Every structure is written in structure tokens, then in C-alpha cells.
Short mmCIF file of N, CA and C in Angstrom, two decimals:
data_model
loop_
_atom_site.label_atom_id
_atom_site.label_comp_id
_atom_site.label_asym_id
_atom_site.label_seq_id
_atom_site.Cartn_x
_atom_site.Cartn_y
_atom_site.Cartn_z
N ILE G 1 48.73 3.24 76.78
CA ILE G 1 47.41 3.55 77.29
C ILE G 1 46.40 3.02 76.28
N VAL G 2 45.36 2.37 76.77
CA VAL G 2 44.27 1.89 75.92
C VAL G 2 43.07 2.79 76.18
N TYR G 3 42.47 3.29 75.12
CA TYR G 3 41.30 4.14 75.25
C TYR G 3 40.06 3.37 74.84
N GLU G 4 38.93 3.71 75.44
CA GLU G 4 37.67 3.05 75.13
C GLU G 4 37.16 3.45 73.75
N PHE G 5 37.45 4.66 73.32
CA PHE G 5 36.90 5.18 72.08
C PHE G 5 37.75 4.78 70.88
N GLY G 6 37.15 4.16 69.90
CA GLY G 6 37.78 3.90 68.62
C GLY G 6 38.94 2.93 68.62
N ARG G 7 39.06 2.08 69.64
CA ARG G 7 40.15 1.09 69.72
C ARG G 7 41.53 1.74 69.64
N VAL G 8 41.68 2.88 70.26
CA VAL G 8 42.92 3.64 70.19
C VAL G 8 43.93 3.11 71.19
N LEU G 9 45.15 2.96 70.74
CA LEU G 9 46.28 2.59 71.60
C LEU G 9 47.31 3.70 71.53
N ARG G 10 47.88 4.04 72.65
CA ARG G 10 48.90 5.09 72.71
C ARG G 10 50.14 4.53 73.37
N THR G 11 51.27 4.65 72.70
CA THR G 11 52.54 4.18 73.25
C THR G 11 53.26 5.36 73.90
N ILE G 12 53.71 5.15 75.13
CA ILE G 12 54.53 6.14 75.83
C ILE G 12 55.88 5.48 76.08
N TYR G 13 56.93 5.99 75.45
CA TYR G 13 58.27 5.44 75.62
C TYR G 13 58.82 5.88 76.96
N MET G 14 59.14 4.91 77.82
CA MET G 14 59.55 5.21 79.19
C MET G 14 61.05 5.11 79.42
N LYS G 15 61.75 4.31 78.63
CA LYS G 15 63.19 4.14 78.85
C LYS G 15 63.94 5.29 78.19
N GLU G 16 64.77 5.97 78.97
CA GLU G 16 65.48 7.15 78.48
C GLU G 16 66.37 6.83 77.28
N ASN G 17 67.10 5.75 77.33
CA ASN G 17 68.02 5.39 76.25
C ASN G 17 67.57 4.14 75.52
N ASP G 18 66.29 3.96 75.34
CA ASP G 18 65.75 2.79 74.66
C ASP G 18 66.19 2.82 73.19
N PRO G 19 66.99 1.84 72.75
CA PRO G 19 67.45 1.85 71.36
C PRO G 19 66.32 1.65 70.35
N GLU G 20 65.19 1.11 70.78
CA GLU G 20 64.07 0.89 69.87
C GLU G 20 63.16 2.11 69.76
N ALA G 21 63.30 3.06 70.67
CA ALA G 21 62.45 4.25 70.64
C ALA G 21 63.12 5.32 69.79
N PRO G 22 62.40 5.87 68.81
CA PRO G 22 62.96 6.96 68.03
C PRO G 22 63.25 8.16 68.92
N LYS G 23 64.23 8.96 68.56
CA LYS G 23 64.59 10.14 69.35
C LYS G 23 63.58 11.26 69.18
N GLU G 24 62.86 11.25 68.09
CA GLU G 24 61.79 12.22 67.86
C GLU G 24 60.69 11.54 67.07
N ALA G 25 59.59 12.21 66.89
CA ALA G 25 58.45 11.59 66.21
C ALA G 25 58.85 11.14 64.80
N PRO G 26 58.74 9.84 64.51
CA PRO G 26 59.08 9.37 63.17
C PRO G 26 58.09 9.87 62.12
N ALA G 27 56.87 10.12 62.53
CA ALA G 27 55.83 10.67 61.65
C ALA G 27 54.76 11.27 62.55
N ASP G 28 54.13 12.32 62.08
CA ASP G 28 53.05 12.92 62.87
C ASP G 28 51.90 11.92 62.98
N SER G 29 51.22 11.96 64.13
CA SER G 29 50.10 11.04 64.34
C SER G 29 48.99 11.75 65.11
N TRP G 30 47.83 11.11 65.19
CA TRP G 30 46.68 11.69 65.88
C TRP G 30 46.96 11.92 67.36
N LEU G 31 47.69 11.01 67.99
CA LEU G 31 47.97 11.12 69.43
C LEU G 31 49.36 11.68 69.71
N GLY G 32 50.09 12.03 68.67
CA GLY G 32 51.43 12.54 68.87
C GLY G 32 52.41 11.42 69.20
N TRP G 33 53.59 11.82 69.58
CA TRP G 33 54.66 10.90 69.95
C TRP G 33 55.07 11.24 71.37
N SER G 34 55.06 10.26 72.26
CA SER G 34 55.17 10.53 73.69
C SER G 34 56.36 9.84 74.34
N ARG G 35 57.06 10.60 75.18
CA ARG G 35 58.09 10.07 76.06
C ARG G 35 57.65 10.35 77.49
N GLY G 36 57.88 9.39 78.39
CA GLY G 36 57.46 9.56 79.77
C GLY G 36 58.58 9.31 80.75
N HIS G 37 58.42 9.88 81.93
CA HIS G 37 59.34 9.63 83.05
C HIS G 37 58.58 9.95 84.34
N PHE G 38 59.14 9.49 85.44
CA PHE G 38 58.53 9.77 86.74
C PHE G 38 59.28 10.87 87.46
N GLU G 39 58.52 11.77 88.07
CA GLU G 39 59.05 12.76 89.01
C GLU G 39 58.37 12.44 90.33
N GLY G 40 59.08 11.70 91.18
CA GLY G 40 58.46 11.17 92.40
C GLY G 40 57.41 10.16 91.99
N ASP G 41 56.16 10.36 92.46
CA ASP G 41 55.10 9.43 92.09
C ASP G 41 54.25 9.95 90.93
N THR G 42 54.68 11.03 90.29
CA THR G 42 53.95 11.61 89.16
C THR G 42 54.53 11.14 87.84
N LEU G 43 53.66 10.60 86.98
CA LEU G 43 54.06 10.24 85.62
C LEU G 43 53.96 11.50 84.77
N VAL G 44 55.07 11.90 84.16
CA VAL G 44 55.12 13.07 83.29
C VAL G 44 55.29 12.57 81.86
N VAL G 45 54.38 12.98 80.98
CA VAL G 45 54.41 12.54 79.58
C VAL G 45 54.55 13.77 78.69
N ASP G 46 55.60 13.78 77.88
CA ASP G 46 55.91 14.89 76.99
C ASP G 46 55.60 14.44 75.56
N SER G 47 54.68 15.14 74.89
CA SER G 47 54.23 14.70 73.56
C SER G 47 54.37 15.80 72.52
N THR G 48 54.85 15.41 71.34
CA THR G 48 54.98 16.27 70.17
C THR G 48 54.58 15.44 68.95
N GLY G 49 54.72 16.01 67.77
CA GLY G 49 54.47 15.25 66.55
C GLY G 49 53.02 14.95 66.27
N PHE G 50 52.14 15.91 66.59
CA PHE G 50 50.70 15.73 66.33
C PHE G 50 50.36 16.15 64.90
N VAL G 51 49.42 15.44 64.28
CA VAL G 51 48.91 15.93 63.00
C VAL G 51 48.10 17.19 63.29
N PRO G 52 48.11 18.17 62.38
CA PRO G 52 47.41 19.42 62.65
C PRO G 52 45.93 19.40 62.30
N TYR G 53 45.34 18.21 62.12
CA TYR G 53 43.96 18.12 61.65
C TYR G 53 42.94 17.91 62.76
N THR G 54 43.38 17.81 64.01
CA THR G 54 42.44 17.51 65.08
C THR G 54 42.01 18.78 65.81
N TRP G 55 40.94 18.68 66.53
CA TRP G 55 40.42 19.79 67.32
C TRP G 55 40.51 19.45 68.79
N PHE G 56 40.53 20.48 69.63
CA PHE G 56 40.50 20.27 71.08
C PHE G 56 39.09 19.95 71.56
N ASP G 57 38.09 20.47 70.85
CA ASP G 57 36.71 20.32 71.32
C ASP G 57 35.74 20.44 70.16
N ARG G 58 34.46 20.30 70.46
CA ARG G 58 33.43 20.36 69.42
C ARG G 58 33.20 21.78 68.91
N ALA G 59 33.76 22.78 69.59
CA ALA G 59 33.63 24.16 69.14
C ALA G 59 34.60 24.45 67.99
N GLY G 60 35.53 23.54 67.74
CA GLY G 60 36.48 23.72 66.64
C GLY G 60 37.77 24.39 67.05
N ASP G 61 38.05 24.49 68.35
CA ASP G 61 39.33 25.05 68.79
C ASP G 61 40.44 24.12 68.31
N TYR G 62 41.35 24.67 67.54
CA TYR G 62 42.34 23.86 66.83
C TYR G 62 43.75 24.08 67.36
N HIS G 63 44.68 23.34 66.80
CA HIS G 63 46.10 23.50 67.08
C HIS G 63 46.85 23.35 65.77
N SER G 64 48.15 23.58 65.82
CA SER G 64 48.98 23.44 64.62
C SER G 64 49.92 22.25 64.77
N ASP G 65 50.81 22.10 63.82
CA ASP G 65 51.81 21.03 63.89
C ASP G 65 52.87 21.32 64.96
N ALA G 66 52.84 22.51 65.54
CA ALA G 66 53.81 22.88 66.59
C ALA G 66 53.31 22.54 67.99
N LEU G 67 52.18 21.87 68.10
CA LEU G 67 51.61 21.54 69.42
C LEU G 67 52.59 20.73 70.26
N HIS G 68 52.73 21.14 71.50
CA HIS G 68 53.57 20.44 72.49
C HIS G 68 52.73 20.32 73.75
N VAL G 69 52.54 19.09 74.22
CA VAL G 69 51.70 18.84 75.40
C VAL G 69 52.53 18.13 76.46
N VAL G 70 52.48 18.63 77.68
CA VAL G 70 53.10 17.96 78.82
C VAL G 70 51.98 17.58 79.78
N GLU G 71 51.83 16.28 80.01
CA GLU G 71 50.79 15.77 80.90
C GLU G 71 51.40 15.28 82.20
N ARG G 72 50.66 15.45 83.28
CA ARG G 72 51.10 14.98 84.59
C ARG G 72 49.97 14.16 85.21
N TYR G 73 50.29 12.91 85.56
CA TYR G 73 49.34 12.00 86.21
C TYR G 73 49.84 11.77 87.63
N THR G 74 49.14 12.32 88.62
CA THR G 74 49.57 12.24 90.01
C THR G 74 48.54 11.48 90.84
N PRO G 75 48.92 10.36 91.46
CA PRO G 75 47.98 9.65 92.34
C PRO G 75 47.55 10.56 93.49
N ALA G 76 46.24 10.66 93.71
CA ALA G 76 45.72 11.49 94.79
C ALA G 76 45.10 10.65 95.90
N SER G 77 44.65 9.46 95.55
CA SER G 77 44.08 8.51 96.50
C SER G 77 44.07 7.15 95.81
N PRO G 78 43.67 6.10 96.50
CA PRO G 78 43.57 4.81 95.82
C PRO G 78 42.50 4.80 94.72
N TYR G 79 41.66 5.84 94.70
CA TYR G 79 40.51 5.84 93.80
C TYR G 79 40.53 6.92 92.73
N HIS G 80 41.50 7.81 92.76
CA HIS G 80 41.56 8.80 91.69
C HIS G 80 42.98 9.34 91.49
N ILE G 81 43.17 9.87 90.28
CA ILE G 81 44.43 10.46 89.84
C ILE G 81 44.13 11.89 89.42
N MET G 82 45.01 12.81 89.78
CA MET G 82 44.87 14.18 89.28
C MET G 82 45.60 14.25 87.94
N TYR G 83 44.91 14.76 86.93
CA TYR G 83 45.46 14.90 85.59
C TYR G 83 45.66 16.38 85.31
N GLU G 84 46.82 16.73 84.77
CA GLU G 84 47.09 18.11 84.38
C GLU G 84 47.79 18.09 83.03
N ALA G 85 47.39 18.96 82.14
CA ALA G 85 48.05 19.07 80.84
C ALA G 85 48.41 20.53 80.58
N THR G 86 49.64 20.76 80.15
CA THR G 86 50.08 22.08 79.73
C THR G 86 50.14 22.05 78.21
N ILE G 87 49.40 22.95 77.59
CA ILE G 87 49.28 23.03 76.13
C ILE G 87 50.11 24.21 75.65
N ASP G 88 51.03 23.94 74.74
CA ASP G 88 51.87 25.00 74.19
C ASP G 88 51.87 24.86 72.67
N ASP G 89 51.43 25.90 71.99
CA ASP G 89 51.43 25.92 70.53
C ASP G 89 51.62 27.37 70.09
N PRO G 90 52.88 27.79 69.89
CA PRO G 90 53.14 29.19 69.57
C PRO G 90 52.56 29.67 68.24
N LYS G 91 52.16 28.76 67.37
CA LYS G 91 51.54 29.16 66.11
C LYS G 91 50.06 29.51 66.28
N VAL G 92 49.46 29.09 67.41
CA VAL G 92 48.03 29.30 67.62
C VAL G 92 47.75 30.15 68.86
N PHE G 93 48.48 29.91 69.95
CA PHE G 93 48.21 30.58 71.22
C PHE G 93 49.32 31.57 71.57
N THR G 94 48.96 32.62 72.30
CA THR G 94 49.95 33.63 72.69
C THR G 94 50.82 33.18 73.85
N ARG G 95 50.34 32.19 74.61
CA ARG G 95 51.12 31.65 75.73
C ARG G 95 50.61 30.25 76.06
N PRO G 96 51.41 29.44 76.75
CA PRO G 96 50.92 28.11 77.16
C PRO G 96 49.75 28.24 78.13
N TRP G 97 48.90 27.24 78.15
CA TRP G 97 47.77 27.20 79.07
C TRP G 97 47.62 25.80 79.63
N LYS G 98 46.90 25.71 80.76
CA LYS G 98 46.78 24.43 81.47
C LYS G 98 45.32 24.05 81.66
N VAL G 99 45.12 22.75 81.76
CA VAL G 99 43.83 22.19 82.14
C VAL G 99 44.11 21.11 83.17
N SER G 100 43.24 20.97 84.16
CA SER G 100 43.43 19.90 85.14
C SER G 100 42.07 19.44 85.66
N PHE G 101 42.01 18.15 85.98
CA PHE G 101 40.79 17.56 86.53
C PHE G 101 41.12 16.19 87.09
N PRO G 102 40.26 15.67 87.97
CA PRO G 102 40.51 14.33 88.51
C PRO G 102 40.02 13.25 87.55
N LEU G 103 40.74 12.14 87.53
CA LEU G 103 40.31 10.94 86.81
C LEU G 103 39.93 9.92 87.87
N TYR G 104 38.71 9.42 87.80
CA TYR G 104 38.21 8.52 88.84
C TYR G 104 38.29 7.07 88.39
N ARG G 105 38.67 6.22 89.32
CA ARG G 105 38.74 4.79 89.07
C ARG G 105 37.35 4.18 89.17
N ARG G 106 37.02 3.33 88.22
CA ARG G 106 35.75 2.62 88.27
C ARG G 106 35.87 1.51 89.31
N MET G 107 34.91 1.41 90.21
CA MET G 107 35.01 0.48 91.34
C MET G 107 34.08 -0.73 91.22
N GLU G 108 33.26 -0.80 90.17
CA GLU G 108 32.34 -1.93 90.05
C GLU G 108 33.12 -3.22 89.84
N LYS G 109 32.59 -4.30 90.39
CA LYS G 109 33.21 -5.61 90.15
C LYS G 109 32.97 -5.99 88.69
N ASN G 110 33.94 -6.67 88.12
CA ASN G 110 33.85 -7.18 86.74
C ASN G 110 33.68 -6.07 85.71
N ILE G 111 34.20 -4.88 85.99
CA ILE G 111 34.11 -3.79 85.01
C ILE G 111 34.93 -4.17 83.78
N GLN G 112 34.45 -3.79 82.60
CA GLN G 112 35.13 -4.11 81.35
C GLN G 112 35.31 -2.85 80.52
N LEU G 113 36.40 -2.80 79.80
CA LEU G 113 36.63 -1.75 78.83
C LEU G 113 35.98 -2.23 77.53
N VAL G 114 34.88 -1.61 77.15
CA VAL G 114 34.13 -2.08 75.98
C VAL G 114 34.47 -1.22 74.76
N ASP G 115 34.29 -1.81 73.60
CA ASP G 115 34.53 -1.07 72.36
C ASP G 115 33.50 0.03 72.19
N PHE G 116 33.98 1.19 71.82
CA PHE G 116 33.12 2.31 71.46
C PHE G 116 33.65 2.80 70.13
N ASN G 117 33.13 2.24 69.05
CA ASN G 117 33.65 2.54 67.73
C ASN G 117 33.12 3.85 67.19
N CYS G 118 33.96 4.54 66.48
CA CYS G 118 33.56 5.74 65.77
C CYS G 118 32.95 5.29 64.44
N GLU G 119 31.67 5.47 64.29
CA GLU G 119 30.96 5.00 63.10
C GLU G 119 30.32 6.18 62.38
N GLU G 120 30.50 6.21 61.08
CA GLU G 120 29.86 7.22 60.27
C GLU G 120 28.35 7.00 60.30
N PHE G 121 27.60 8.05 60.44
CA PHE G 121 26.14 8.01 60.45
C PHE G 121 25.58 7.13 61.57
N VAL G 122 26.26 7.09 62.70
CA VAL G 122 25.81 6.23 63.80
C VAL G 122 24.43 6.62 64.31
N GLU G 123 24.09 7.91 64.20
CA GLU G 123 22.76 8.33 64.66
C GLU G 123 21.66 7.62 63.88
N LYS G 124 21.85 7.45 62.58
CA LYS G 124 20.85 6.74 61.77
C LYS G 124 20.76 5.29 62.19
N LEU G 125 21.91 4.69 62.50
CA LEU G 125 21.93 3.30 62.93
C LEU G 125 21.22 3.13 64.27
N LEU G 126 21.47 4.05 65.20
CA LEU G 126 20.89 3.95 66.54
C LEU G 126 19.41 4.31 66.58
N TYR G 127 19.04 5.39 65.88
CA TYR G 127 17.70 5.93 66.04
C TYR G 127 16.76 5.63 64.88
N GLY G 128 17.29 5.06 63.82
CA GLY G 128 16.47 4.63 62.69
C GLY G 128 15.48 5.69 62.23
N PRO G 129 14.19 5.37 62.27
CA PRO G 129 13.19 6.30 61.73
C PRO G 129 13.03 7.57 62.59
N TYR G 130 13.58 7.59 63.79
CA TYR G 130 13.46 8.76 64.66
C TYR G 130 14.56 9.79 64.42
N PHE G 131 15.56 9.41 63.62
CA PHE G 131 16.67 10.31 63.33
C PHE G 131 16.20 11.44 62.42
N LYS G 132 16.53 12.68 62.80
CA LYS G 132 16.17 13.83 61.98
C LYS G 132 17.42 14.31 61.27
N ASP G 133 17.38 14.30 59.97
CA ASP G 133 18.51 14.73 59.15
C ASP G 133 18.58 16.26 59.21
N PRO G 134 19.68 16.84 59.73
CA PRO G 134 19.76 18.30 59.86
C PRO G 134 19.80 19.02 58.52
N SER G 135 20.09 18.32 57.43
CA SER G 135 20.15 18.99 56.13
C SER G 135 18.78 19.16 55.49
N LYS G 136 17.75 18.59 56.12
CA LYS G 136 16.39 18.70 55.54
C LYS G 136 15.52 19.63 56.33
#
């Protein structure tokens, strides 16, 4: 999977007995280590091996190194996919929980996936003299 933000690439190992795919996460990473398979027309992605330094949201909801995520991508129409993720982290949560929402296909002609780099102090770069430093 290629993401627009930060030039991120995510590998999902699809072959059950792929000799080149490690049997478990060789090292923890920001996106975890993912194995996928199909259940009918649904892509199921099972991910573990996440670094414990990331947050779920801007509120600071966190996870531990025990995070286990199962994602389901189900085609709902030619124009959207239903996404569902089951989050399980027994070190942080009392029980697994789910989130789901539709992912919509962009229909514009000549649509491009553009770089959206994570830049330190990007607000100063974008807004120049209009940027208000919160520390002052």
C-alpha cells in the first residue's frame, strides 16, 4: 500500500508459505508487520510488531508493543470499499474494539497521488509572518 503522507510504503505479505516473508515481525516498525489473505472478496490483513511510540489520534490515545490489528477491506461498490479494523492491545485496553468507515475512490480524470511530506515547523514555512508561535 502506498500512502500519500510522508512517502510511506507498507508491505503486506500475501503468500502463505512465501520463503522470503519472515514468519513474524523481524523488527518492530511504525506500520507493524502485516500478513494478508482473502476471505471471499474481503482482504483481511493481520498486523503485529508495532513500535510503541505512535498514537491513535491527536488526543494522545496510545498503544503498547502488544498491539494487534486485524483490518478488513470489503468492496461495497465500484466506487467505495468498507474498511473495518479490530484493535486489540491487552496492555492498554480491557477488550478489543472496532472502527469502520467507507473509503471512497477518487473519480477525477488524471488524479495523482502527490507527496505530502511531514516537515518540521511546516506552519512557519507555509504562513511565514502570519504564523503565531504558541510558546510566546
